Amino acid sequence: MSLVRLNIKGISYSQTQNGAYALILSEEKGERKLPIVIGAFEAQSIAIALEKEIKPPRPLTHDLFKNFADRFQIVVKQVIIHKLVDGVFYSSIISERDGIEEIVDARTSDAIALALRFNAPIFTYKAILDKAGIYLKTASKEEKITKEEEEVVIEKLLTGDDKESQKIVSENYSKYTSKELNQMLDEAVHNEDYEKAAAIRDEISKREK
């Protein structure tokens, strides 16, 4: 079966369903997106791995696994999302030690959190992408949908609601001064609220450009 490489597009959260997050993967050479519902802890772990400049005061579970693997010279080579059953994605972690390759089953959210820490590629099979991938396009197929329309699509996927969903809104950090933002960033990291820390860091990065 043909493998398709995926990149991480981002993480969306739902305001209408508490604790619901969607990890959005996109095919490397195509237009389709693969949304995967994940838990809050895994969402934070992935967010902190994506935001390289935020360092937790204590290692997260996936950081601990990475430290453990490094100590015993285990390398994660790649992650493959290999099965989809009743809306649940199943993944394998392909690792190597002393030239011997091992395959370990894992939850997809955990597998991707580890792939990020090992800089390992993420793949899925074409058949899975054909079944679960979505085109975030307008009916004309010429013009991409707006960010707001994309968020509504993701919201419906998170809630399973066919009705018009509430727009996903994140806090606006542009109203704060740089000093306030840096104080808020330190506080968010101290409280281990890494999703908030990543959002604040994004605003700081915009101002530094």
PDB file of C-alpha atoms in Angstrom:
ATOM      1  CA  MET A   1       0.000   0.000   0.000  1.00  0.00           C
ATOM      2  CA  SER A   2       1.136   3.510  -0.827  1.00  0.00           C
ATOM      3  CA  LEU A   3       2.289   5.771   2.024  1.00  0.00           C
ATOM      4  CA  VAL A   4       1.541   9.502   2.110  1.00  0.00           C
ATOM      5  CA  ARG A   5       3.670  11.850   4.190  1.00  0.00           C
ATOM      6  CA  LEU A   6       1.816  14.221   6.508  1.00  0.00           C
ATOM      7  CA  ASN A   7       2.763  17.542   8.060  1.00  0.00           C
ATOM      8  CA  ILE A   8       1.253  19.141  11.152  1.00  0.00           C
ATOM      9  CA  LYS A   9      -0.909  22.113  10.199  1.00  0.00           C
ATOM     10  CA  GLY A  10      -1.977  23.026  13.720  1.00  0.00           C
ATOM     11  CA  ILE A  11      -4.289  22.325  16.635  1.00  0.00           C
ATOM     12  CA  SER A  12      -7.868  23.580  16.892  1.00  0.00           C
ATOM     13  CA  TYR A  13     -10.043  23.579  19.990  1.00  0.00           C
ATOM     14  CA  SER A  14     -13.766  23.691  20.509  1.00  0.00           C
ATOM     15  CA  GLN A  15     -15.603  26.290  22.555  1.00  0.00           C
ATOM     16  CA  THR A  16     -18.855  24.361  22.385  1.00  0.00           C
ATOM     17  CA  GLN A  17     -17.415  21.063  23.640  1.00  0.00           C
ATOM     18  CA  ASN A  18     -15.116  21.439  26.626  1.00  0.00           C
ATOM     19  CA  GLY A  19     -11.771  19.673  26.328  1.00  0.00           C
ATOM     20  CA  ALA A  20     -12.173  18.753  22.647  1.00  0.00           C
ATOM     21  CA  TYR A  21      -9.140  19.324  20.442  1.00  0.00           C
ATOM     22  CA  ALA A  22      -8.418  18.447  16.839  1.00  0.00           C
ATOM     23  CA  LEU A  23      -4.931  17.886  15.486  1.00  0.00           C
ATOM     24  CA  ILE A  24      -4.920  18.889  11.825  1.00  0.00           C
ATOM     25  CA  LEU A  25      -2.500  17.040   9.554  1.00  0.00           C
ATOM     26  CA  SER A  26      -2.040  17.924   5.898  1.00  0.00           C
ATOM     27  CA  GLU A  27      -0.692  15.777   3.098  1.00  0.00           C
ATOM     28  CA  GLU A  28       2.719  17.012   1.985  1.00  0.00           C
ATOM     29  CA  LYS A  29       1.977  17.003  -1.734  1.00  0.00           C
ATOM     30  CA  GLY A  30      -1.732  17.677  -1.854  1.00  0.00           C
ATOM     31  CA  GLU A  31      -4.690  19.668  -0.584  1.00  0.00           C
ATOM     32  CA  ARG A  32      -6.314  17.253   1.850  1.00  0.00           C
ATOM     33  CA  LYS A  33      -6.335  17.621   5.626  1.00  0.00           C
ATOM     34  CA  LEU A  34      -6.634  14.792   8.137  1.00  0.00           C
ATOM     35  CA  PRO A  35      -8.308  15.939  11.398  1.00  0.00           C
ATOM     36  CA  ILE A  36      -7.760  13.747  14.459  1.00  0.00           C
ATOM     37  CA  VAL A  37      -9.569  14.335  17.762  1.00  0.00           C
ATOM     38  CA  ILE A  38      -7.107  14.247  20.679  1.00  0.00           C
ATOM     39  CA  GLY A  39      -7.154  14.878  24.419  1.00  0.00           C
ATOM     40  CA  ALA A  40      -6.181  18.062  26.227  1.00  0.00           C
ATOM     41  CA  PHE A  41      -2.930  16.676  27.672  1.00  0.00           C
ATOM     42  CA  GLU A  42      -1.760  15.387  24.299  1.00  0.00           C
ATOM     43  CA  ALA A  43      -2.743  18.694  22.668  1.00  0.00           C
ATOM     44  CA  GLN A  44      -0.574  20.577  25.172  1.00  0.00           C
ATOM     45  CA  SER A  45       2.316  18.164  24.669  1.00  0.00           C
ATOM     46  CA  ILE A  46       2.175  18.573  20.888  1.00  0.00           C
ATOM     47  CA  ALA A  47       1.827  22.358  21.203  1.00  0.00           C
ATOM     48  CA  ILE A  48       4.920  22.609  23.416  1.00  0.00           C
ATOM     49  CA  ALA A  49       6.911  20.455  20.979  1.00  0.00           C
ATOM     50  CA  LEU A  50       5.888  22.702  18.081  1.00  0.00           C
ATOM     51  CA  GLU A  51       6.892  25.832  20.014  1.00  0.00           C
ATOM     52  CA  LYS A  52      10.635  25.219  20.399  1.00  0.00           C
ATOM     53  CA  GLU A  53      11.315  28.316  22.497  1.00  0.00           C
ATOM     54  CA  ILE A  54       9.070  27.310  25.414  1.00  0.00           C
ATOM     55  CA  LYS A  55      10.859  25.048  27.889  1.00  0.00           C
ATOM     56  CA  PRO A  56       8.729  23.362  30.592  1.00  0.00           C
ATOM     57  CA  PRO A  57      10.160  23.588  34.120  1.00  0.00           C
ATOM     58  CA  ARG A  58       9.721  19.807  34.392  1.00  0.00           C
ATOM     59  CA  PRO A  59       9.791  17.218  31.586  1.00  0.00           C
ATOM     60  CA  LEU A  60       6.397  16.220  30.229  1.00  0.00           C
ATOM     61  CA  THR A  61       5.645  12.509  29.843  1.00  0.00           C
ATOM     62  CA  HIS A  62       6.707  12.539  26.183  1.00  0.00           C
ATOM     63  CA  ASP A  63       9.875  14.460  27.068  1.00  0.00           C
ATOM     64  CA  LEU A  64      10.644  11.812  29.691  1.00  0.00           C
ATOM     65  CA  PHE A  65      10.204   9.093  27.063  1.00  0.00           C
ATOM     66  CA  LYS A  66      12.579  10.986  24.750  1.00  0.00           C
ATOM     67  CA  ASN A  67      15.189  11.325  27.515  1.00  0.00           C
ATOM     68  CA  PHE A  68      14.819   7.628  28.358  1.00  0.00           C
ATOM     69  CA  ALA A  69      15.151   6.624  24.696  1.00  0.00           C
ATOM     70  CA  ASP A  70      18.231   8.816  24.246  1.00  0.00           C
ATOM     71  CA  ARG A  71      19.865   7.258  27.286  1.00  0.00           C
ATOM     72  CA  PHE A  72      19.409   3.767  25.839  1.00  0.00           C
ATOM     73  CA  GLN A  73      20.171   4.824  22.246  1.00  0.00           C
ATOM     74  CA  ILE A  74      16.676   4.162  20.917  1.00  0.00           C
ATOM     75  CA  VAL A  75      15.699   6.260  17.906  1.00  0.00           C
ATOM     76  CA  VAL A  76      12.171   6.790  16.594  1.00  0.00           C
ATOM     77  CA  LYS A  77      12.541   6.563  12.806  1.00  0.00           C
ATOM     78  CA  GLN A  78       8.959   7.225  11.711  1.00  0.00           C
ATOM     79  CA  VAL A  79       5.299   7.059  12.699  1.00  0.00           C
ATOM     80  CA  ILE A  80       2.642   5.428  10.533  1.00  0.00           C
ATOM     81  CA  ILE A  81      -1.094   5.947  11.022  1.00  0.00           C
ATOM     82  CA  HIS A  82      -1.998   2.493   9.776  1.00  0.00           C
ATOM     83  CA  LYS A  83      -5.655   1.862  10.617  1.00  0.00           C
ATOM     84  CA  LEU A  84      -8.986   3.661  10.994  1.00  0.00           C
ATOM     85  CA  VAL A  85     -11.847   1.857  12.734  1.00  0.00           C
ATOM     86  CA  ASP A  86     -15.109   3.533  13.795  1.00  0.00           C
ATOM     87  CA  GLY A  87     -13.489   6.960  13.669  1.00  0.00           C
ATOM     88  CA  VAL A  88     -10.481   5.909  15.776  1.00  0.00           C
ATOM     89  CA  PHE A  89      -6.989   6.145  14.264  1.00  0.00           C
ATOM     90  CA  TYR A  90      -4.371   3.519  15.140  1.00  0.00           C
ATOM     91  CA  SER A  91      -0.653   4.166  14.783  1.00  0.00           C
ATOM     92  CA  SER A  92       2.701   2.399  14.880  1.00  0.00           C
ATOM     93  CA  ILE A  93       6.018   3.803  16.050  1.00  0.00           C
ATOM     94  CA  ILE A  94       8.959   2.419  14.093  1.00  0.00           C
ATOM     95  CA  SER A  95      12.056   2.588  16.270  1.00  0.00           C
ATOM     96  CA  GLU A  96      15.617   1.335  16.010  1.00  0.00           C
ATOM     97  CA  ARG A  97      18.365   0.331  18.430  1.00  0.00           C
ATOM     98  CA  ASP A  98      21.693  -1.211  17.507  1.00  0.00           C
ATOM     99  CA  GLY A  99      20.507  -1.655  13.936  1.00  0.00           C
ATOM    100  CA  ILE A 100      17.453  -3.665  15.013  1.00  0.00           C
ATOM    101  CA  GLU A 101      14.066  -2.225  14.025  1.00  0.00           C
ATOM    102  CA  GLU A 102      11.037  -2.611  16.275  1.00  0.00           C
ATOM    103  CA  ILE A 103       7.389  -1.678  15.703  1.00  0.00           C
ATOM    104  CA  VAL A 104       5.313  -0.545  18.680  1.00  0.00           C
ATOM    105  CA  ASP A 105       1.571   0.174  18.696  1.00  0.00           C
ATOM    106  CA  ALA A 106       0.583   3.570  20.095  1.00  0.00           C
ATOM    107  CA  ARG A 107      -2.247   6.042  20.302  1.00  0.00           C
ATOM    108  CA  THR A 108      -1.926   8.421  17.385  1.00  0.00           C
ATOM    109  CA  SER A 109      -1.666  11.489  19.637  1.00  0.00           C
ATOM    110  CA  ASP A 110       1.196   9.917  21.617  1.00  0.00           C
ATOM    111  CA  ALA A 111       2.929   8.740  18.461  1.00  0.00           C
ATOM    112  CA  ILE A 112       2.833  12.228  16.928  1.00  0.00           C
ATOM    113  CA  ALA A 113       4.004  13.882  20.161  1.00  0.00           C
ATOM    114  CA  LEU A 114       7.030  11.564  20.062  1.00  0.00           C
ATOM    115  CA  ALA A 115       7.594  12.012  16.313  1.00  0.00           C
ATOM    116  CA  LEU A 116       7.950  15.753  16.912  1.00  0.00           C
ATOM    117  CA  ARG A 117      10.550  15.231  19.618  1.00  0.00           C
ATOM    118  CA  PHE A 118      12.596  12.877  17.424  1.00  0.00           C
ATOM    119  CA  ASN A 119      12.098  14.932  14.238  1.00  0.00           C
ATOM    120  CA  ALA A 120      10.635  11.766  12.718  1.00  0.00           C
ATOM    121  CA  PRO A 121       8.354  11.833   9.661  1.00  0.00           C
ATOM    122  CA  ILE A 122       4.646  10.999   9.930  1.00  0.00           C
ATOM    123  CA  PHE A 123       2.901   8.877   7.311  1.00  0.00           C
ATOM    124  CA  THR A 124      -0.478   7.340   6.623  1.00  0.00           C
ATOM    125  CA  TYR A 125      -1.772   5.056   3.917  1.00  0.00           C
ATOM    126  CA  LYS A 126      -3.465   6.524   0.876  1.00  0.00           C
ATOM    127  CA  ALA A 127      -6.582   4.450   1.599  1.00  0.00           C
ATOM    128  CA  ILE A 128      -6.960   6.112   5.021  1.00  0.00           C
ATOM    129  CA  LEU A 129      -6.512   9.580   3.566  1.00  0.00           C
ATOM    130  CA  ASP A 130      -9.040   8.759   0.838  1.00  0.00           C
ATOM    131  CA  LYS A 131     -11.521   7.716   3.527  1.00  0.00           C
ATOM    132  CA  ALA A 132     -10.979  10.370   6.211  1.00  0.00           C
ATOM    133  CA  GLY A 133      -9.206  13.257   4.476  1.00  0.00           C
ATOM    134  CA  ILE A 134     -11.159  16.435   3.793  1.00  0.00           C
ATOM    135  CA  TYR A 135     -10.737  19.218   1.257  1.00  0.00           C
ATOM    136  CA  LEU A 136     -11.065  22.601   2.938  1.00  0.00           C
ATOM    137  CA  LYS A 137     -12.308  24.184  -0.285  1.00  0.00           C
ATOM    138  CA  THR A 138     -15.317  26.131  -1.399  1.00  0.00           C
ATOM    139  CA  ALA A 139     -17.891  24.631  -3.732  1.00  0.00           C
ATOM    140  CA  SER A 140     -16.176  26.251  -6.718  1.00  0.00           C
ATOM    141  CA  LYS A 141     -12.977  24.289  -5.896  1.00  0.00           C
ATOM    142  CA  GLU A 142     -11.051  27.351  -7.035  1.00  0.00           C
ATOM    143  CA  GLU A 143     -10.895  29.529  -3.943  1.00  0.00           C
ATOM    144  CA  LYS A 144      -9.774  28.334  -0.519  1.00  0.00           C
ATOM    145  CA  ILE A 145     -12.224  28.837   2.306  1.00  0.00           C
ATOM    146  CA  THR A 146     -11.557  31.558   4.860  1.00  0.00           C
ATOM    147  CA  LYS A 147     -10.040  30.877   8.268  1.00  0.00           C
ATOM    148  CA  GLU A 148     -13.447  31.372   9.880  1.00  0.00           C
ATOM    149  CA  GLU A 149     -15.111  28.877   7.526  1.00  0.00           C
ATOM    150  CA  GLU A 150     -12.316  26.379   8.150  1.00  0.00           C
ATOM    151  CA  GLU A 151     -12.849  26.722  11.898  1.00  0.00           C
ATOM    152  CA  VAL A 152     -16.557  25.954  11.501  1.00  0.00           C
ATOM    153  CA  VAL A 153     -15.679  22.776   9.577  1.00  0.00           C
ATOM    154  CA  ILE A 154     -13.286  21.689  12.343  1.00  0.00           C
ATOM    155  CA  GLU A 155     -15.845  22.590  15.024  1.00  0.00           C
ATOM    156  CA  LYS A 156     -18.415  20.323  13.410  1.00  0.00           C
ATOM    157  CA  LEU A 157     -15.878  17.511  13.303  1.00  0.00           C
ATOM    158  CA  LEU A 158     -15.135  17.972  17.003  1.00  0.00           C
ATOM    159  CA  THR A 159     -18.743  18.090  18.126  1.00  0.00           C
ATOM    160  CA  GLY A 160     -20.343  15.862  15.517  1.00  0.00           C
ATOM    161  CA  ASP A 161     -22.919  18.613  15.136  1.00  0.00           C
ATOM    162  CA  ASP A 162     -24.470  19.198  11.723  1.00  0.00           C
ATOM    163  CA  LYS A 163     -25.972  22.517  12.833  1.00  0.00           C
ATOM    164  CA  GLU A 164     -24.175  25.827  12.581  1.00  0.00           C
ATOM    165  CA  SER A 165     -21.529  25.806  15.304  1.00  0.00           C
ATOM    166  CA  GLN A 166     -20.180  28.623  17.381  1.00  0.00           C
ATOM    167  CA  LYS A 167     -17.055  30.210  15.931  1.00  0.00           C
ATOM    168  CA  ILE A 168     -13.779  29.160  17.536  1.00  0.00           C
ATOM    169  CA  VAL A 169     -12.162  32.192  19.129  1.00  0.00           C
ATOM    170  CA  SER A 170      -8.815  32.449  20.861  1.00  0.00           C
ATOM    171  CA  GLU A 171      -7.890  35.263  23.219  1.00  0.00           C
ATOM    172  CA  ASN A 172      -6.603  38.409  21.536  1.00  0.00           C
ATOM    173  CA  TYR A 173      -3.114  39.096  22.891  1.00  0.00           C
ATOM    174  CA  SER A 174      -2.438  42.088  20.627  1.00  0.00           C
ATOM    175  CA  LYS A 175      -3.861  44.459  23.249  1.00  0.00           C
ATOM    176  CA  TYR A 176      -1.053  43.702  25.731  1.00  0.00           C
ATOM    177  CA  THR A 177       2.346  45.371  25.895  1.00  0.00           C
ATOM    178  CA  SER A 178       5.505  43.351  25.231  1.00  0.00           C
ATOM    179  CA  LYS A 179       6.380  43.508  28.941  1.00  0.00           C
ATOM    180  CA  GLU A 180       2.937  42.189  29.890  1.00  0.00           C
ATOM    181  CA  LEU A 181       3.202  39.430  27.299  1.00  0.00           C
ATOM    182  CA  ASN A 182       6.563  38.255  28.639  1.00  0.00           C
ATOM    183  CA  GLN A 183       5.179  38.225  32.182  1.00  0.00           C
ATOM    184  CA  MET A 184       2.133  36.261  31.006  1.00  0.00           C
ATOM    185  CA  LEU A 185       4.418  33.852  29.136  1.00  0.00           C
ATOM    186  CA  ASP A 186       6.486  33.172  32.261  1.00  0.00           C
ATOM    187  CA  GLU A 187       3.313  32.633  34.276  1.00  0.00           C
ATOM    188  CA  ALA A 188       1.796  30.286  31.686  1.00  0.00           C
ATOM    189  CA  VAL A 189       4.970  28.155  31.570  1.00  0.00           C
ATOM    190  CA  HIS A 190       5.152  28.112  35.385  1.00  0.00           C
ATOM    191  CA  ASN A 191       1.524  26.909  35.500  1.00  0.00           C
ATOM    192  CA  GLU A 192       2.288  24.371  32.745  1.00  0.00           C
ATOM    193  CA  ASP A 193      -0.403  25.870  30.516  1.00  0.00           C
ATOM    194  CA  TYR A 194       1.572  25.263  27.343  1.00  0.00           C
ATOM    195  CA  GLU A 195      -1.216  25.913  24.875  1.00  0.00           C
ATOM    196  CA  LYS A 196      -1.623  29.437  26.280  1.00  0.00           C
ATOM    197  CA  ALA A 197       2.144  29.865  26.366  1.00  0.00           C
ATOM    198  CA  ALA A 198       2.408  28.925  22.678  1.00  0.00           C
ATOM    199  CA  ALA A 199      -0.271  31.481  21.744  1.00  0.00           C
ATOM    200  CA  ILE A 200       1.492  34.221  23.712  1.00  0.00           C
ATOM    201  CA  ARG A 201       4.829  33.294  22.157  1.00  0.00           C
ATOM    202  CA  ASP A 202       3.247  33.566  18.691  1.00  0.00           C
ATOM    203  CA  GLU A 203       2.198  37.153  19.456  1.00  0.00           C
ATOM    204  CA  ILE A 204       5.678  38.026  20.748  1.00  0.00           C
ATOM    205  CA  SER A 205       7.268  36.501  17.646  1.00  0.00           C
ATOM    206  CA  LYS A 206       5.043  38.615  15.372  1.00  0.00           C
ATOM    207  CA  ARG A 207       6.343  41.786  17.028  1.00  0.00           C
ATOM    208  CA  GLU A 208       9.972  40.721  16.729  1.00  0.00           C
ATOM    209  CA  LYS A 209       9.768  40.369  12.937  1.00  0.00           C
TER     210      LYS A 209
END
